[in-house]
């Protein structure tokens, strides 16, 4: 018998593995009793367990009891129109008229980012996209896959552990060109937890307007960051209501964090147009082009998560309950920031840690180096990203002292290399 032919794929290089999911797998295989997962961005209770929101449970019950005979049918390619209208209004409120916004349902925030990126790559044809340095790891991958050159603007000042507003503006002023896409985090910047002030947002908006840049917001944490959805949407709404000239922009929206619908993949992509003149024909064309992208990639979005979101957003009573739960979640994250900071200060841990309480949202850029992170994982079974980013949701009253003590030990140990 002849030898087996060589596979077409035998020389295929393996891409880098996703670090967050790799760490999650390691954590799940770890049997150490005091292991701590600070890697994945999943909200947990003070007992370290997942927390389905009560309002989500009520919505699930209502959907089950309604027993809609069409609940398992195919939906429209562009998504559930009622859900999309509610998601749009949750994002923009009255910042711009509804006829300026074209929306399609997506597979959560990743799908929204990719659908928007694909549409812009095909139709705006930007020379480059500008991402913050650092940014959510999937942003790089998404824009690379649609063939747009990825460039970076400064965002994090490692020395001061603060937002580098001056560096960001200087870079975009000097190098960004008309029709370049600028990706912005609407609130609770991932991974740094550092957001521009409202005055800084105004300056960024003016820069985009003056240089004809195309803003693209990733809106993954609205309501989850501060507990106030209107506060968290301030930047998006400010950009949307600018006049002379009005800005066109994209918004990728996710309900994974703020409704805890991680596995249901519930999101939307919103394209804000200028709205000048008669837009009805243009809206139909935009919708058709977005729908073609959806059809080619996943045909249509999952419906159960959007049914949950639609049930909550469509009820004043349930929305009020949801807002209360958002405040509870954001308050717990804030309290964990303070608890970790207080413990590090009390221990006299070398370095300044005030940035932990100055940041916002699910993540904190701790300033821990990669060797320190590796040491913490190997000796203390504390899992976090190699950048030193931690998920505050993984801290609780039972493990925060353990984590603080471990950080204190690694920072006080001269045998651990403290620079990457």
Short mmCIF file of C-alpha atoms in Angstrom, two decimals:
data_model
loop_
_atom_site.label_atom_id
_atom_site.label_comp_id
_atom_site.label_asym_id
_atom_site.label_seq_id
_atom_site.Cartn_x
_atom_site.Cartn_y
_atom_site.Cartn_z
CA UNK A 1 0.00 0.00 0.00
CA UNK A 2 1.16 3.51 -0.78
CA UNK A 3 1.80 6.05 1.91
CA UNK A 4 -1.00 8.34 2.96
CA UNK A 5 -0.96 11.69 1.10
CA UNK A 6 0.20 14.73 3.02
CA UNK A 7 -2.67 16.86 4.26
CA UNK A 8 -3.17 20.28 2.73
CA UNK A 9 -3.13 21.55 6.31
CA UNK A 10 -0.11 19.74 7.70
CA UNK A 11 1.97 22.91 7.67
CA UNK A 12 -0.70 25.11 9.19
CA UNK A 13 0.72 27.29 11.94
CA UNK A 14 -1.24 27.34 15.19
CA UNK A 15 -2.41 30.85 16.16
CA UNK A 16 -1.88 32.07 19.71
CA UNK A 17 -4.44 30.66 22.11
CA UNK A 18 -6.87 33.04 23.75
CA UNK A 19 -5.30 33.72 27.13
CA UNK A 20 -8.54 34.40 29.01
CA UNK A 21 -10.16 31.11 27.98
CA UNK A 22 -6.89 29.27 28.53
CA UNK A 23 -6.71 30.63 32.08
CA UNK A 24 -10.35 29.74 32.66
CA UNK A 25 -9.61 26.16 31.65
CA UNK A 26 -6.59 26.01 33.97
CA UNK A 27 -8.66 27.38 36.83
CA UNK A 28 -11.40 24.81 36.33
CA UNK A 29 -8.83 21.99 36.40
CA UNK A 30 -7.16 23.36 39.52
CA UNK A 31 -8.21 21.57 42.73
CA UNK A 32 -6.46 23.90 45.18
CA UNK A 33 -9.08 24.92 47.78
CA UNK A 34 -8.18 28.63 47.82
CA UNK A 35 -7.80 29.10 44.08
CA UNK A 36 -9.13 32.45 42.79
CA UNK A 37 -10.32 33.30 39.29
CA UNK A 38 -9.66 36.94 38.44
CA UNK A 39 -9.37 36.39 34.70
CA UNK A 40 -12.80 36.13 33.08
CA UNK A 41 -15.22 39.05 33.10
CA UNK A 42 -18.20 37.25 34.62
CA UNK A 43 -20.11 38.76 37.53
CA UNK A 44 -20.30 36.55 40.61
CA UNK A 45 -21.92 36.89 44.01
CA UNK A 46 -20.02 37.34 47.24
CA UNK A 47 -20.09 33.55 47.48
CA UNK A 48 -18.22 33.31 44.19
CA UNK A 49 -21.18 31.88 42.31
CA UNK A 50 -22.80 33.09 39.06
CA UNK A 51 -25.74 35.41 39.71
CA UNK A 52 -28.75 35.19 37.40
CA UNK A 53 -30.56 38.49 37.88
CA UNK A 54 -33.94 38.24 39.58
CA UNK A 55 -35.47 40.39 36.86
CA UNK A 56 -34.09 37.99 34.24
CA UNK A 57 -35.69 35.09 36.09
CA UNK A 58 -39.01 36.95 36.05
CA UNK A 59 -38.68 37.53 32.32
CA UNK A 60 -37.84 33.86 31.74
CA UNK A 61 -40.94 32.84 33.71
CA UNK A 62 -43.13 35.23 31.73
CA UNK A 63 -41.79 33.91 28.44
CA UNK A 64 -42.33 30.32 29.54
CA UNK A 65 -45.88 31.00 30.71
CA UNK A 66 -46.77 32.83 27.50
CA UNK A 67 -45.88 29.66 25.57
CA UNK A 68 -45.72 31.53 22.27
CA UNK A 69 -46.12 28.84 19.57
CA UNK A 70 -43.61 30.75 17.40
CA UNK A 71 -40.92 30.91 20.07
CA UNK A 72 -38.74 28.37 18.25
CA UNK A 73 -39.36 29.68 14.73
CA UNK A 74 -36.83 31.39 12.53
CA UNK A 75 -36.65 35.12 13.02
CA UNK A 76 -35.89 37.91 10.58
CA UNK A 77 -32.30 38.11 9.33
CA UNK A 78 -31.96 41.67 10.65
CA UNK A 79 -33.39 40.59 14.02
CA UNK A 80 -36.40 41.23 16.23
CA UNK A 81 -37.71 44.70 15.35
CA UNK A 82 -39.24 45.27 18.80
CA UNK A 83 -36.03 44.28 20.57
CA UNK A 84 -33.95 46.49 18.27
CA UNK A 85 -36.14 49.54 18.89
CA UNK A 86 -35.87 49.06 22.66
CA UNK A 87 -32.11 48.43 22.48
CA UNK A 88 -31.68 51.55 20.34
CA UNK A 89 -33.65 53.73 22.74
CA UNK A 90 -31.76 52.31 25.73
CA UNK A 91 -28.53 53.38 24.05
CA UNK A 92 -29.44 56.74 22.53
CA UNK A 93 -32.58 57.88 24.40
CA UNK A 94 -33.47 61.22 22.78
CA UNK A 95 -29.90 62.12 21.71
CA UNK A 96 -30.81 61.64 18.06
CA UNK A 97 -33.97 60.86 16.12
CA UNK A 98 -34.81 57.21 15.53
CA UNK A 99 -34.76 57.70 11.76
CA UNK A 100 -31.02 58.39 11.93
CA UNK A 101 -30.29 54.93 13.39
CA UNK A 102 -30.18 51.67 11.44
CA UNK A 103 -29.96 48.59 13.68
CA UNK A 104 -29.45 44.86 13.27
CA UNK A 105 -29.41 42.16 15.91
CA UNK A 106 -26.08 40.40 16.44
CA UNK A 107 -24.39 37.59 18.32
CA UNK A 108 -23.67 39.76 21.35
CA UNK A 109 -20.90 42.37 21.44
CA UNK A 110 -18.33 40.37 19.48
CA UNK A 111 -20.86 39.87 16.70
CA UNK A 112 -21.80 43.55 16.80
CA UNK A 113 -18.16 44.59 16.55
CA UNK A 114 -17.53 42.21 13.67
CA UNK A 115 -20.72 43.04 11.77
CA UNK A 116 -19.95 46.75 12.06
CA UNK A 117 -16.31 46.26 11.09
CA UNK A 118 -17.24 44.17 8.05
CA UNK A 119 -19.83 46.74 6.91
CA UNK A 120 -17.38 49.64 7.27
CA UNK A 121 -14.54 47.75 5.60
CA UNK A 122 -16.79 47.06 2.61
CA UNK A 123 -18.52 50.44 2.35
CA UNK A 124 -16.53 53.16 4.14
CA UNK A 125 -13.22 51.56 3.14
CA UNK A 126 -11.11 53.18 5.87
CA UNK A 127 -7.34 53.10 5.45
CA UNK A 128 -6.92 52.19 9.11
CA UNK A 129 -8.71 51.66 12.39
CA UNK A 130 -7.35 53.27 15.55
CA UNK A 131 -7.54 51.14 18.71
CA UNK A 132 -6.59 52.18 22.21
CA UNK A 133 -3.32 50.82 23.57
CA UNK A 134 -4.25 48.58 25.32
CA UNK A 135 -7.70 47.40 24.27
CA UNK A 136 -9.94 44.34 24.46
CA UNK A 137 -8.00 41.59 22.71
CA UNK A 138 -10.82 40.72 20.31
CA UNK A 139 -10.80 44.21 18.76
CA UNK A 140 -7.44 43.52 17.10
CA UNK A 141 -8.54 40.14 15.77
CA UNK A 142 -11.88 41.42 14.44
CA UNK A 143 -10.41 44.31 12.45
CA UNK A 144 -7.55 42.19 11.16
CA UNK A 145 -10.01 39.62 9.80
CA UNK A 146 -11.87 42.29 7.80
CA UNK A 147 -8.63 43.52 6.25
CA UNK A 148 -8.34 46.98 7.80
CA UNK A 149 -4.89 48.07 8.97
CA UNK A 150 -4.77 48.31 12.76
CA UNK A 151 -3.04 51.29 14.37
CA UNK A 152 -2.97 52.32 18.02
CA UNK A 153 -3.38 55.53 19.96
CA UNK A 154 -1.85 55.92 23.45
CA UNK A 155 -4.36 55.31 26.22
CA UNK A 156 -2.65 54.06 29.37
CA UNK A 157 0.18 55.88 31.11
CA UNK A 158 2.03 53.10 32.93
CA UNK A 159 4.00 55.49 35.14
CA UNK A 160 0.98 57.32 36.53
CA UNK A 161 -1.48 54.45 35.89
CA UNK A 162 -3.89 56.97 34.42
CA UNK A 163 -5.61 57.77 31.12
CA UNK A 164 -3.17 59.33 28.65
CA UNK A 165 -5.54 61.92 27.17
CA UNK A 166 -2.77 64.14 25.83
CA UNK A 167 -1.03 61.23 24.14
CA UNK A 168 -4.26 60.03 22.55
CA UNK A 169 -5.17 63.42 21.13
CA UNK A 170 -1.64 64.15 19.91
CA UNK A 171 -1.45 60.83 18.06
CA UNK A 172 -4.83 61.22 16.34
CA UNK A 173 -4.15 64.87 15.51
CA UNK A 174 -0.83 64.01 13.89
CA UNK A 175 -1.62 60.77 12.06
CA UNK A 176 -5.36 60.05 11.72
CA UNK A 177 -6.89 60.83 8.32
CA UNK A 178 -10.42 61.41 7.05
CA UNK A 179 -12.59 58.27 7.15
CA UNK A 180 -10.26 56.48 9.56
CA UNK A 181 -12.26 54.57 12.17
CA UNK A 182 -11.56 55.40 15.82
CA UNK A 183 -12.71 52.68 18.19
CA UNK A 184 -13.82 54.03 21.57
CA UNK A 185 -15.04 52.30 24.72
CA UNK A 186 -18.35 53.87 25.76
CA UNK A 187 -17.65 53.33 29.48
CA UNK A 188 -15.61 51.08 31.80
CA UNK A 189 -12.67 50.79 29.41
CA UNK A 190 -11.50 47.21 29.06
CA UNK A 191 -8.86 46.41 30.25
CA UNK A 192 -7.79 49.54 32.16
CA UNK A 193 -11.00 50.65 33.88
CA UNK A 194 -10.07 54.24 33.00
CA UNK A 195 -12.53 56.52 31.19
CA UNK A 196 -12.23 60.06 29.81
CA UNK A 197 -13.98 62.83 31.71
CA UNK A 198 -16.95 64.52 30.04
CA UNK A 199 -14.74 67.46 29.08
CA UNK A 200 -12.23 65.07 27.54
CA UNK A 201 -15.01 63.29 25.68
CA UNK A 202 -16.10 66.65 24.25
CA UNK A 203 -12.58 67.29 22.97
CA UNK A 204 -12.37 63.81 21.42
CA UNK A 205 -15.73 64.38 19.71
CA UNK A 206 -14.58 67.72 18.32
CA UNK A 207 -11.39 66.10 17.03
CA UNK A 208 -13.41 63.39 15.23
CA UNK A 209 -15.76 66.01 13.82
CA UNK A 210 -12.99 68.34 12.62
CA UNK A 211 -10.85 65.61 11.06
CA UNK A 212 -13.83 63.64 9.60
CA UNK A 213 -12.97 60.53 11.60
CA UNK A 214 -15.56 57.78 12.05
CA UNK A 215 -16.26 56.98 15.74
CA UNK A 216 -17.08 53.36 16.56
CA UNK A 217 -18.22 52.79 20.16
CA UNK A 218 -18.03 49.45 21.92
CA UNK A 219 -20.87 49.70 24.42
CA UNK A 220 -20.48 46.55 26.52
CA UNK A 221 -21.07 47.85 30.06
CA UNK A 222 -23.91 50.39 29.98
CA UNK A 223 -25.46 50.47 33.46
CA UNK A 224 -22.97 47.96 34.76
CA UNK A 225 -20.15 50.46 35.13
CA UNK A 226 -21.72 53.08 37.40
CA UNK A 227 -25.15 51.59 38.09
CA UNK A 228 -26.72 54.42 36.07
CA UNK A 229 -27.37 53.54 32.38
CA UNK A 230 -27.87 57.19 31.44
CA UNK A 231 -24.54 58.20 32.99
CA UNK A 232 -22.76 55.34 31.23
CA UNK A 233 -24.27 56.33 27.86
CA UNK A 234 -23.20 59.98 28.13
CA UNK A 235 -20.34 59.77 25.61
CA UNK A 236 -22.35 57.90 22.97
CA UNK A 237 -25.24 60.36 23.28
CA UNK A 238 -22.95 63.38 23.17
CA UNK A 239 -21.42 62.21 19.88
CA UNK A 240 -24.86 61.38 18.47
CA UNK A 241 -26.31 64.83 19.14
CA UNK A 242 -23.43 66.88 17.72
CA UNK A 243 -24.43 69.37 15.03
CA UNK A 244 -22.55 71.27 12.33
CA UNK A 245 -21.88 68.74 10.92
CA UNK A 246 -23.62 65.74 12.47
CA UNK A 247 -21.35 62.73 13.00
CA UNK A 248 -22.00 59.34 11.49
CA UNK A 249 -20.90 56.59 13.85
CA UNK A 250 -21.25 52.96 14.82
CA UNK A 251 -22.19 51.43 18.18
CA UNK A 252 -21.68 47.78 19.11
CA UNK A 253 -24.04 46.91 21.96
CA UNK A 254 -24.00 43.91 24.30
CA UNK A 255 -26.35 42.71 27.02
CA UNK A 256 -23.93 40.07 28.32
CA UNK A 257 -22.70 42.02 31.32
CA UNK A 258 -25.57 44.30 32.27
CA UNK A 259 -28.23 41.56 32.08
CA UNK A 260 -25.93 38.62 32.78
CA UNK A 261 -26.85 37.04 29.42
CA UNK A 262 -23.32 35.80 28.74
CA UNK A 263 -24.31 32.55 27.06
CA UNK A 264 -27.34 33.86 25.18
CA UNK A 265 -25.22 36.14 22.96
CA UNK A 266 -27.58 39.10 22.87
CA UNK A 267 -26.50 42.28 21.13
CA UNK A 268 -27.03 44.79 18.35
CA UNK A 269 -25.09 46.93 15.92
CA UNK A 270 -26.39 50.47 15.43
CA UNK A 271 -25.28 52.67 12.54
CA UNK A 272 -25.99 56.36 13.07
CA UNK A 273 -26.36 58.27 9.80
CA UNK A 274 -26.43 62.01 9.18
CA UNK A 275 -30.17 61.93 8.58
CA UNK A 276 -29.89 64.65 5.96
CA UNK A 277 -32.68 64.77 3.38
CA UNK A 278 -34.80 61.72 2.64
CA UNK A 279 -33.13 58.70 4.21
CA UNK A 280 -35.80 56.06 3.59
CA UNK A 281 -34.12 54.58 0.49
CA UNK A 282 -30.68 54.79 2.11
CA UNK A 283 -31.95 53.11 5.29
CA UNK A 284 -33.34 50.21 3.27
CA UNK A 285 -30.05 49.82 1.45
CA UNK A 286 -28.01 49.99 4.69
CA UNK A 287 -30.29 47.44 6.35
CA UNK A 288 -30.05 45.13 3.34
CA UNK A 289 -26.25 45.30 3.32
CA UNK A 290 -26.03 44.65 7.07
CA UNK A 291 -28.52 41.78 6.71
CA UNK A 292 -26.38 40.27 3.95
CA UNK A 293 -23.41 40.18 6.34
CA UNK A 294 -25.55 38.56 9.04
CA UNK A 295 -26.95 36.02 6.57
CA UNK A 296 -23.51 35.04 5.29
CA UNK A 297 -22.03 34.54 8.76
CA UNK A 298 -24.71 33.17 11.08
CA UNK A 299 -28.02 33.64 9.22
CA UNK A 300 -29.82 35.15 12.22
CA UNK A 301 -29.25 35.84 15.89
CA UNK A 302 -30.38 33.67 18.81
CA UNK A 303 -33.79 34.81 20.02
CA UNK A 304 -34.17 33.71 23.65
CA UNK A 305 -31.75 36.30 25.03
CA UNK A 306 -33.36 39.06 22.97
CA UNK A 307 -36.79 37.91 24.19
CA UNK A 308 -35.53 38.34 27.77
CA UNK A 309 -34.11 41.79 27.04
CA UNK A 310 -37.27 42.79 25.18
CA UNK A 311 -39.46 41.65 28.07
CA UNK A 312 -37.44 43.68 30.58
CA UNK A 313 -36.99 46.83 28.48
CA UNK A 314 -40.62 46.74 27.40
CA UNK A 315 -41.92 46.85 30.98
CA UNK A 316 -41.53 49.96 33.17
CA UNK A 317 -41.78 47.81 36.31
CA UNK A 318 -39.18 45.28 35.18
CA UNK A 319 -36.87 48.02 33.92
CA UNK A 320 -37.04 49.72 37.32
CA UNK A 321 -36.17 46.41 39.02
CA UNK A 322 -33.31 45.90 36.60
CA UNK A 323 -31.89 49.34 37.34
CA UNK A 324 -31.95 48.47 41.05
CA UNK A 325 -30.01 45.27 40.39
CA UNK A 326 -27.51 47.17 38.26
CA UNK A 327 -26.85 49.46 41.21
CA UNK A 328 -26.32 46.44 43.47
CA UNK A 329 -23.80 44.90 41.06
CA UNK A 330 -21.84 48.09 40.40
CA UNK A 331 -21.81 48.90 44.13
CA UNK A 332 -20.35 45.48 44.94
CA UNK A 333 -17.56 46.02 42.42
CA UNK A 334 -16.81 49.42 43.93
CA UNK A 335 -16.74 47.91 47.42
CA UNK A 336 -14.31 45.21 46.26
CA UNK A 337 -12.02 47.87 44.82
CA UNK A 338 -11.97 49.64 48.17
CA UNK A 339 -11.48 46.40 50.10
CA UNK A 340 -8.48 45.41 48.00
CA UNK A 341 -7.00 48.89 48.19
CA UNK A 342 -7.51 49.10 51.97
CA UNK A 343 -5.90 45.69 52.50
CA UNK A 344 -2.84 46.57 50.40
CA UNK A 345 -2.40 49.88 52.22
CA UNK A 346 -2.82 48.24 55.61
CA UNK A 347 -0.16 45.65 54.72
CA UNK A 348 2.19 48.37 53.53
CA UNK A 349 2.52 46.77 50.11
CA UNK A 350 5.27 48.50 48.08
CA UNK A 351 3.94 50.85 45.42
CA UNK A 352 0.92 53.10 45.03
CA UNK A 353 -2.48 51.44 44.73
CA UNK A 354 -4.87 54.40 44.58
CA UNK A 355 -5.47 53.71 40.89
CA UNK A 356 -7.53 50.67 41.90
CA UNK A 357 -10.22 52.86 43.46
CA UNK A 358 -9.93 55.52 40.76
CA UNK A 359 -10.81 53.03 38.01
CA UNK A 360 -14.36 51.94 37.19
CA UNK A 361 -16.21 48.89 35.96
CA UNK A 362 -15.41 45.21 35.96
CA UNK A 363 -11.65 45.37 35.37
CA UNK A 364 -8.61 46.86 37.03
CA UNK A 365 -5.21 47.36 35.49
CA UNK A 366 -3.26 46.61 38.66
CA UNK A 367 0.26 47.42 37.48
CA UNK A 368 1.43 43.90 38.33
CA UNK A 369 4.07 42.66 35.87
CA UNK A 370 3.95 39.41 33.92
CA UNK A 371 6.55 37.68 36.16
CA UNK A 372 4.52 38.71 39.21
CA UNK A 373 1.34 37.36 37.62
CA UNK A 374 3.04 34.03 36.85
CA UNK A 375 4.34 33.83 40.43
CA UNK A 376 0.87 34.50 41.85
CA UNK A 377 -0.62 31.78 39.69
CA UNK A 378 2.05 29.19 40.44
CA UNK A 379 2.36 29.74 44.20
CA UNK A 380 -1.06 31.07 45.22
CA UNK A 381 -3.31 29.71 42.45
CA UNK A 382 -4.56 33.22 41.65
CA UNK A 383 -5.45 33.43 37.98
CA UNK A 384 -5.24 36.75 36.13
CA UNK A 385 -4.25 38.04 32.70
CA UNK A 386 -0.51 38.40 32.05
CA UNK A 387 -1.01 42.18 31.66
CA UNK A 388 -1.95 42.40 35.35
CA UNK A 389 -5.61 42.99 34.52
CA UNK A 390 -7.97 41.52 37.09
CA UNK A 391 -11.73 41.08 37.11
CA UNK A 392 -13.06 42.76 40.23
CA UNK A 393 -16.09 40.45 40.04
CA UNK A 394 -13.84 37.57 41.06
CA UNK A 395 -13.08 39.20 44.41
CA UNK A 396 -15.33 38.74 47.42
CA UNK A 397 -15.22 39.21 51.17
CA UNK A 398 -13.89 35.65 51.58
CA UNK A 399 -10.86 35.92 49.26
CA UNK A 400 -9.88 39.60 49.08
CA UNK A 401 -7.52 39.37 52.07
CA UNK A 402 -5.90 36.27 50.58
CA UNK A 403 -5.37 38.05 47.26
CA UNK A 404 -4.02 41.18 48.96
CA UNK A 405 -1.60 39.13 51.06
CA UNK A 406 -0.37 37.30 47.97
CA UNK A 407 0.19 40.58 46.10
CA UNK A 408 1.99 41.97 49.15
CA UNK A 409 4.26 38.94 49.30
CA UNK A 410 5.17 39.08 45.61
CA UNK A 411 5.82 42.82 45.74
CA UNK A 412 7.97 42.43 48.86
CA UNK A 413 9.99 39.51 47.49
CA UNK A 414 13.23 40.71 45.82
CA UNK A 415 13.68 37.31 44.16
CA UNK A 416 10.70 37.91 41.91
CA UNK A 417 11.57 39.90 38.81
CA UNK A 418 9.32 42.96 38.86
CA UNK A 419 9.62 44.14 35.28
CA UNK A 420 8.39 42.36 32.16
#
